[in-house]
Amino acid sequence: MGYRSKLKDPLVDKLFEAVLLLKTEEDCYRFFEDVCTVAELKSLAQRLEVAKMLEADATYGSIAEKTGASTATISRVKRCLNYGADGYKLVLKRLKEREDTIL
């Protein structure tokens, strides 16, 4: 049996279907610039970097300094890493695998 999200809903399904159709980085920029505000997009990118740094055992201070994230944001991401749906872990693992194959 697969993962069952508490957020499951037909509109979210359509959004994810649309995201899965994006093929290039340019496609992503075009779509996300239209769908998100600049602040929303920067926040998502910041959270991913926070997750990456937390997984690398960086301190809250160094994470805050490098990313500009508040300690509340860092704590929220840490909670997701520990108790969430493992989405960050999945993506970080795949990014690492991709990076390893490129090097």
mmCIF file of N, CA and C in Angstrom:
data_model
loop_
_atom_site.group_PDB
_atom_site.id
_atom_site.type_symbol
_atom_site.label_atom_id
_atom_site.label_comp_id
_atom_site.label_asym_id
_atom_site.label_seq_id
_atom_site.Cartn_x
_atom_site.Cartn_y
_atom_site.Cartn_z
ATOM 1 N N MET A 1 0.834 -1.173 0.000
ATOM 2 C CA MET A 1 0.000 0.000 0.000
ATOM 3 C C MET A 1 0.885 1.245 0.000
ATOM 4 N N GLY A 2 0.537 2.252 -0.812
ATOM 5 C CA GLY A 2 1.327 3.461 -0.933
ATOM 6 C C GLY A 2 1.028 4.471 0.160
ATOM 7 N N TYR A 3 1.712 5.577 0.066
ATOM 8 C CA TYR A 3 1.549 6.674 1.024
ATOM 9 C C TYR A 3 0.192 7.341 0.834
ATOM 10 N N ARG A 4 -0.486 7.633 1.939
ATOM 11 C CA ARG A 4 -1.780 8.326 1.903
ATOM 12 C C ARG A 4 -1.642 9.667 2.610
ATOM 13 N N SER A 5 -1.691 10.727 1.834
ATOM 14 C CA SER A 5 -1.531 12.070 2.378
ATOM 15 C C SER A 5 -2.823 12.586 2.988
ATOM 16 N N LYS A 6 -2.671 13.368 4.046
ATOM 17 C CA LYS A 6 -3.825 14.042 4.649
ATOM 18 C C LYS A 6 -4.279 15.199 3.767
ATOM 19 N N LEU A 7 -3.444 15.606 2.822
ATOM 20 C CA LEU A 7 -3.755 16.733 1.941
ATOM 21 C C LEU A 7 -4.428 16.312 0.644
ATOM 22 N N LYS A 8 -4.610 15.022 0.456
ATOM 23 C CA LYS A 8 -5.154 14.491 -0.805
ATOM 24 C C LYS A 8 -6.471 15.163 -1.154
ATOM 25 N N ASP A 9 -6.510 15.666 -2.370
ATOM 26 C CA ASP A 9 -7.686 16.384 -2.835
ATOM 27 C C ASP A 9 -7.550 16.551 -4.352
ATOM 28 N N PRO A 10 -8.642 16.599 -5.091
ATOM 29 C CA PRO A 10 -8.566 16.650 -6.552
ATOM 30 C C PRO A 10 -7.771 17.841 -7.100
ATOM 31 N N LEU A 11 -7.862 18.999 -6.464
ATOM 32 C CA LEU A 11 -7.111 20.158 -6.943
ATOM 33 C C LEU A 11 -5.613 19.980 -6.730
ATOM 34 N N VAL A 12 -5.244 19.420 -5.600
ATOM 35 C CA VAL A 12 -3.824 19.155 -5.334
ATOM 36 C C VAL A 12 -3.326 18.080 -6.298
ATOM 37 N N ASP A 13 -4.151 17.076 -6.566
ATOM 38 C CA ASP A 13 -3.791 16.048 -7.549
ATOM 39 C C ASP A 13 -3.460 16.691 -8.898
ATOM 40 N N LYS A 14 -4.269 17.628 -9.329
ATOM 41 C CA LYS A 14 -4.049 18.306 -10.619
ATOM 42 C C LYS A 14 -2.768 19.131 -10.596
ATOM 43 N N LEU A 15 -2.506 19.790 -9.474
ATOM 44 C CA LEU A 15 -1.262 20.557 -9.349
ATOM 45 C C LEU A 15 -0.064 19.631 -9.491
ATOM 46 N N PHE A 16 -0.073 18.514 -8.782
ATOM 47 C CA PHE A 16 1.052 17.584 -8.853
ATOM 48 C C PHE A 16 1.165 16.968 -10.245
ATOM 49 N N GLU A 17 0.047 16.707 -10.871
ATOM 50 C CA GLU A 17 0.056 16.200 -12.248
ATOM 51 C C GLU A 17 0.756 17.211 -13.154
ATOM 52 N N ALA A 18 0.445 18.486 -12.962
ATOM 53 C CA ALA A 18 1.077 19.542 -13.763
ATOM 54 C C ALA A 18 2.581 19.603 -13.504
ATOM 55 N N VAL A 19 2.989 19.515 -12.240
ATOM 56 C CA VAL A 19 4.417 19.561 -11.893
ATOM 57 C C VAL A 19 5.158 18.402 -12.545
ATOM 58 N N LEU A 20 4.541 17.234 -12.557
ATOM 59 C CA LEU A 20 5.187 16.060 -13.152
ATOM 60 C C LEU A 20 5.359 16.188 -14.666
ATOM 61 N N LEU A 21 4.655 17.117 -15.288
ATOM 62 C CA LEU A 21 4.795 17.350 -16.723
ATOM 63 C C LEU A 21 5.964 18.268 -17.068
ATOM 64 N N LEU A 22 6.528 18.932 -16.073
ATOM 65 C CA LEU A 22 7.654 19.826 -16.315
ATOM 66 C C LEU A 22 8.886 18.998 -16.649
ATOM 67 N N LYS A 23 9.585 19.396 -17.712
ATOM 68 C CA LYS A 23 10.696 18.571 -18.182
ATOM 69 C C LYS A 23 12.061 19.213 -18.016
ATOM 70 N N THR A 24 12.112 20.523 -17.982
ATOM 71 C CA THR A 24 13.403 21.209 -17.890
ATOM 72 C C THR A 24 13.382 22.224 -16.759
ATOM 73 N N GLU A 25 14.571 22.684 -16.416
ATOM 74 C CA GLU A 25 14.669 23.733 -15.404
ATOM 75 C C GLU A 25 13.921 24.984 -15.878
ATOM 76 N N GLU A 26 14.037 25.284 -17.165
ATOM 77 C CA GLU A 26 13.314 26.445 -17.712
ATOM 78 C C GLU A 26 11.807 26.266 -17.556
ATOM 79 N N ASP A 27 11.298 25.055 -17.837
ATOM 80 C CA ASP A 27 9.871 24.777 -17.616
ATOM 81 C C ASP A 27 9.487 25.087 -16.174
ATOM 82 N N CYS A 28 10.340 24.655 -15.247
ATOM 83 C CA CYS A 28 10.066 24.874 -13.821
ATOM 84 C C CYS A 28 10.037 26.357 -13.497
ATOM 85 N N TYR A 29 11.023 27.107 -13.972
ATOM 86 C CA TYR A 29 11.023 28.546 -13.725
ATOM 87 C C TYR A 29 9.760 29.198 -14.263
ATOM 88 N N ARG A 30 9.394 28.855 -15.482
ATOM 89 C CA ARG A 30 8.197 29.462 -16.090
ATOM 90 C C ARG A 30 6.944 29.158 -15.274
ATOM 91 N N PHE A 31 6.768 27.894 -14.910
ATOM 92 C CA PHE A 31 5.564 27.489 -14.179
ATOM 93 C C PHE A 31 5.539 28.088 -12.777
ATOM 94 N N PHE A 32 6.622 27.905 -12.035
ATOM 95 C CA PHE A 32 6.625 28.358 -10.644
ATOM 96 C C PHE A 32 6.615 29.878 -10.514
ATOM 97 N N GLU A 33 7.178 30.589 -11.483
ATOM 98 C CA GLU A 33 7.081 32.049 -11.452
ATOM 99 C C GLU A 33 5.637 32.503 -11.628
ATOM 100 N N ASP A 34 4.867 31.740 -12.358
ATOM 101 C CA ASP A 34 3.449 32.075 -12.533
ATOM 102 C C ASP A 34 2.601 31.625 -11.350
ATOM 103 N N VAL A 35 2.932 30.493 -10.761
ATOM 104 C CA VAL A 35 2.111 29.899 -9.704
ATOM 105 C C VAL A 35 2.417 30.479 -8.320
ATOM 106 N N CYS A 36 3.668 30.792 -8.074
ATOM 107 C CA CYS A 36 4.085 31.252 -6.742
ATOM 108 C C CYS A 36 4.505 32.721 -6.784
ATOM 109 N N THR A 37 4.404 33.365 -5.631
ATOM 110 C CA THR A 37 5.027 34.671 -5.504
ATOM 111 C C THR A 37 6.525 34.448 -5.371
ATOM 112 N N VAL A 38 7.302 35.504 -5.566
ATOM 113 C CA VAL A 38 8.744 35.406 -5.406
ATOM 114 C C VAL A 38 9.065 34.942 -3.979
ATOM 115 N N ALA A 39 8.376 35.505 -2.998
ATOM 116 C CA ALA A 39 8.623 35.144 -1.595
ATOM 117 C C ALA A 39 8.309 33.674 -1.334
ATOM 118 N N GLU A 40 7.213 33.157 -1.902
ATOM 119 C CA GLU A 40 6.860 31.744 -1.711
ATOM 120 C C GLU A 40 7.921 30.829 -2.301
ATOM 121 N N LEU A 41 8.372 31.161 -3.494
ATOM 122 C CA LEU A 41 9.370 30.335 -4.163
ATOM 123 C C LEU A 41 10.702 30.364 -3.416
ATOM 124 N N LYS A 42 11.112 31.546 -2.982
ATOM 125 C CA LYS A 42 12.356 31.672 -2.209
ATOM 126 C C LYS A 42 12.245 30.909 -0.897
ATOM 127 N N SER A 43 11.078 30.925 -0.272
ATOM 128 C CA SER A 43 10.851 30.205 0.982
ATOM 129 C C SER A 43 10.970 28.697 0.780
ATOM 130 N N LEU A 44 10.404 28.189 -0.295
ATOM 131 C CA LEU A 44 10.513 26.758 -0.599
ATOM 132 C C LEU A 44 11.969 26.361 -0.813
ATOM 133 N N ALA A 45 12.695 27.182 -1.579
ATOM 134 C CA ALA A 45 14.106 26.895 -1.847
ATOM 135 C C ALA A 45 14.914 26.944 -0.546
ATOM 136 N N GLN A 46 14.612 27.920 0.294
ATOM 137 C CA GLN A 46 15.300 28.060 1.575
ATOM 138 C C GLN A 46 15.067 26.825 2.451
ATOM 139 N N ARG A 47 13.838 26.357 2.515
ATOM 140 C CA ARG A 47 13.519 25.183 3.340
ATOM 141 C C ARG A 47 14.261 23.944 2.867
ATOM 142 N N LEU A 48 14.381 23.779 1.560
ATOM 143 C CA LEU A 48 15.123 22.628 1.040
ATOM 144 C C LEU A 48 16.588 22.710 1.444
ATOM 145 N N GLU A 49 17.163 23.901 1.363
ATOM 146 C CA GLU A 49 18.563 24.073 1.785
ATOM 147 C C GLU A 49 18.716 23.839 3.282
ATOM 148 N N VAL A 50 17.761 24.295 4.068
ATOM 149 C CA VAL A 50 17.775 24.050 5.516
ATOM 150 C C VAL A 50 17.749 22.542 5.782
ATOM 151 N N ALA A 51 16.886 21.833 5.088
ATOM 152 C CA ALA A 51 16.804 20.376 5.261
ATOM 153 C C ALA A 51 18.129 19.716 4.909
ATOM 154 N N LYS A 52 18.734 20.145 3.830
ATOM 155 C CA LYS A 52 20.026 19.582 3.410
ATOM 156 C C LYS A 52 21.081 19.814 4.488
ATOM 157 N N MET A 53 21.099 21.019 5.039
ATOM 158 C CA MET A 53 22.088 21.334 6.067
ATOM 159 C C MET A 53 21.815 20.584 7.372
ATOM 160 N N LEU A 54 20.541 20.432 7.723
ATOM 161 C CA LEU A 54 20.197 19.653 8.918
ATOM 162 C C LEU A 54 20.629 18.204 8.762
ATOM 163 N N GLU A 55 20.414 17.646 7.596
ATOM 164 C CA GLU A 55 20.831 16.265 7.335
ATOM 165 C C GLU A 55 22.349 16.116 7.429
ATOM 166 N N ALA A 56 23.064 17.209 7.171
ATOM 167 C CA ALA A 56 24.524 17.194 7.262
ATOM 168 C C ALA A 56 25.000 17.575 8.662
ATOM 169 N N ASP A 57 24.046 17.647 9.620
ATOM 170 C CA ASP A 57 24.347 17.949 11.022
ATOM 171 C C ASP A 57 24.893 19.352 11.257
ATOM 172 N N ALA A 58 24.494 20.298 10.423
ATOM 173 C CA ALA A 58 24.887 21.692 10.647
ATOM 174 C C ALA A 58 24.137 22.236 11.864
ATOM 175 N N THR A 59 24.723 23.207 12.514
ATOM 176 C CA THR A 59 24.078 23.820 13.673
ATOM 177 C C THR A 59 23.024 24.826 13.218
ATOM 178 N N TYR A 60 22.068 25.092 14.106
ATOM 179 C CA TYR A 60 21.038 26.091 13.799
ATOM 180 C C TYR A 60 21.691 27.432 13.456
ATOM 181 N N GLY A 61 22.727 27.793 14.195
ATOM 182 C CA GLY A 61 23.397 29.071 13.953
ATOM 183 C C GLY A 61 23.996 29.156 12.566
ATOM 184 N N SER A 62 24.695 28.101 12.155
ATOM 185 C CA SER A 62 25.306 28.124 10.819
ATOM 186 C C SER A 62 24.238 28.082 9.723
ATOM 187 N N ILE A 63 23.155 27.366 9.979
ATOM 188 C CA ILE A 63 22.060 27.307 8.997
ATOM 189 C C ILE A 63 21.412 28.686 8.860
ATOM 190 N N ALA A 64 21.132 29.316 9.988
ATOM 191 C CA ALA A 64 20.516 30.645 9.974
ATOM 192 C C ALA A 64 21.422 31.645 9.258
ATOM 193 N N GLU A 65 22.719 31.554 9.537
ATOM 194 C CA GLU A 65 23.670 32.473 8.918
ATOM 195 C C GLU A 65 23.746 32.280 7.404
ATOM 196 N N LYS A 66 23.822 31.026 6.960
ATOM 197 C CA LYS A 66 23.975 30.753 5.525
ATOM 198 C C LYS A 66 22.679 30.987 4.748
ATOM 199 N N THR A 67 21.540 30.619 5.318
ATOM 200 C CA THR A 67 20.278 30.667 4.560
ATOM 201 C C THR A 67 19.408 31.877 4.878
ATOM 202 N N GLY A 68 19.628 32.484 6.028
ATOM 203 C CA GLY A 68 18.755 33.573 6.458
ATOM 204 C C GLY A 68 17.459 33.081 7.077
ATOM 205 N N ALA A 69 17.342 31.775 7.268
ATOM 206 C CA ALA A 69 16.126 31.194 7.844
ATOM 207 C C ALA A 69 16.057 31.498 9.336
ATOM 208 N N SER A 70 14.846 31.697 9.814
ATOM 209 C CA SER A 70 14.642 31.906 11.247
ATOM 210 C C SER A 70 14.781 30.573 11.971
ATOM 211 N N THR A 71 14.996 30.640 13.276
ATOM 212 C CA THR A 71 15.077 29.404 14.049
ATOM 213 C C THR A 71 13.729 28.679 14.028
ATOM 214 N N ALA A 72 12.624 29.424 13.904
ATOM 215 C CA ALA A 72 11.305 28.787 13.803
ATOM 216 C C ALA A 72 11.207 27.962 12.525
ATOM 217 N N THR A 73 11.704 28.502 11.408
ATOM 218 C CA THR A 73 11.696 27.761 10.140
ATOM 219 C C THR A 73 12.600 26.541 10.237
ATOM 220 N N ILE A 74 13.770 26.718 10.812
ATOM 221 C CA ILE A 74 14.700 25.593 10.959
ATOM 222 C C ILE A 74 14.067 24.499 11.809
ATOM 223 N N SER A 75 13.416 24.889 12.902
ATOM 224 C CA SER A 75 12.744 23.914 13.772
ATOM 225 C C SER A 75 11.624 23.189 13.038
ATOM 226 N N ARG A 76 10.872 23.924 12.235
ATOM 227 C CA ARG A 76 9.760 23.325 11.478
ATOM 228 C C ARG A 76 10.292 22.287 10.489
ATOM 229 N N VAL A 77 11.367 22.638 9.798
ATOM 230 C CA VAL A 77 11.966 21.694 8.842
ATOM 231 C C VAL A 77 12.518 20.481 9.586
ATOM 232 N N LYS A 78 13.163 20.712 10.727
ATOM 233 C CA LYS A 78 13.699 19.605 11.536
ATOM 234 C C LYS A 78 12.575 18.660 11.969
ATOM 235 N N ARG A 79 11.437 19.240 12.363
ATOM 236 C CA ARG A 79 10.281 18.422 12.760
ATOM 237 C C ARG A 79 9.814 17.567 11.577
ATOM 238 N N CYS A 80 9.779 18.152 10.401
ATOM 239 C CA CYS A 80 9.377 17.380 9.215
ATOM 240 C C CYS A 80 10.373 16.267 8.916
ATOM 241 N N LEU A 81 11.652 16.553 9.077
ATOM 242 C CA LEU A 81 12.660 15.517 8.846
ATOM 243 C C LEU A 81 12.491 14.359 9.829
ATOM 244 N N ASN A 82 12.118 14.682 11.050
ATOM 245 C CA ASN A 82 11.990 13.644 12.080
ATOM 246 C C ASN A 82 10.635 12.956 12.079
ATOM 247 N N TYR A 83 9.571 13.694 11.820
ATOM 248 C CA TYR A 83 8.220 13.153 12.004
ATOM 249 C C TYR A 83 7.305 13.325 10.793
ATOM 250 N N GLY A 84 7.823 13.839 9.706
ATOM 251 C CA GLY A 84 6.989 14.138 8.552
ATOM 252 C C GLY A 84 6.788 12.948 7.628
ATOM 253 N N ALA A 85 6.453 13.250 6.402
ATOM 254 C CA ALA A 85 6.123 12.240 5.398
ATOM 255 C C ALA A 85 7.353 11.731 4.640
ATOM 256 N N ASP A 86 8.539 12.139 5.065
ATOM 257 C CA ASP A 86 9.814 11.744 4.452
ATOM 258 C C ASP A 86 10.019 12.329 3.054
ATOM 259 N N GLY A 87 9.295 13.378 2.723
ATOM 260 C CA GLY A 87 9.463 14.029 1.428
ATOM 261 C C GLY A 87 10.821 14.675 1.272
ATOM 262 N N TYR A 88 11.273 15.390 2.310
ATOM 263 C CA TYR A 88 12.609 15.987 2.239
ATOM 264 C C TYR A 88 13.656 14.898 2.046
ATOM 265 N N LYS A 89 13.561 13.836 2.836
ATOM 266 C CA LYS A 89 14.556 12.764 2.761
ATOM 267 C C LYS A 89 14.585 12.137 1.371
ATOM 268 N N LEU A 90 13.416 11.925 0.802
ATOM 269 C CA LEU A 90 13.318 11.344 -0.538
ATOM 270 C C LEU A 90 14.028 12.220 -1.566
ATOM 271 N N VAL A 91 13.716 13.509 -1.538
ATOM 272 C CA VAL A 91 14.300 14.426 -2.519
ATOM 273 C C VAL A 91 15.796 14.609 -2.289
ATOM 274 N N LEU A 92 16.196 14.754 -1.039
ATOM 275 C CA LEU A 92 17.621 14.924 -0.752
ATOM 276 C C LEU A 92 18.424 13.701 -1.177
ATOM 277 N N LYS A 93 17.872 12.525 -0.970
ATOM 278 C CA LYS A 93 18.545 11.287 -1.397
ATOM 279 C C LYS A 93 18.695 11.261 -2.920
ATOM 280 N N ARG A 94 17.636 11.619 -3.615
ATOM 281 C CA ARG A 94 17.688 11.609 -5.082
ATOM 282 C C ARG A 94 18.632 12.680 -5.626
ATOM 283 N N LEU A 95 18.651 13.839 -5.005
ATOM 284 C CA LEU A 95 19.577 14.883 -5.416
ATOM 285 C C LEU A 95 21.009 14.422 -5.195
ATOM 286 N N LYS A 96 21.282 13.771 -4.083
ATOM 287 C CA LYS A 96 22.624 13.266 -3.787
ATOM 288 C C LYS A 96 23.027 12.199 -4.799
ATOM 289 N N GLU A 97 22.126 11.282 -5.105
ATOM 290 C CA GLU A 97 22.411 10.239 -6.092
ATOM 291 C C GLU A 97 22.718 10.850 -7.453
ATOM 292 N N ARG A 98 21.940 11.858 -7.801
ATOM 293 C CA ARG A 98 22.145 12.537 -9.092
ATOM 294 C C ARG A 98 23.494 13.235 -9.114
ATOM 295 N N GLU A 99 23.820 13.904 -8.014
ATOM 296 C CA GLU A 99 25.103 14.589 -7.887
ATOM 297 C C GLU A 99 26.252 13.603 -7.988
ATOM 298 N N ASP A 100 26.111 12.464 -7.341
ATOM 299 C CA ASP A 100 27.158 11.435 -7.367
ATOM 300 C C ASP A 100 27.382 10.879 -8.771
ATOM 301 N N THR A 101 26.310 10.752 -9.560
ATOM 302 C CA THR A 101 26.470 10.218 -10.915
ATOM 303 C C THR A 101 27.076 11.251 -11.857
ATOM 304 N N ILE A 102 26.894 12.531 -11.550
ATOM 305 C CA ILE A 102 27.454 13.597 -12.375
ATOM 306 C C ILE A 102 28.960 13.729 -12.136
ATOM 307 N N LEU A 103 29.379 13.527 -10.884
ATOM 308 C CA LEU A 103 30.803 13.667 -10.552
ATOM 309 C C LEU A 103 31.572 12.524 -11.024
#
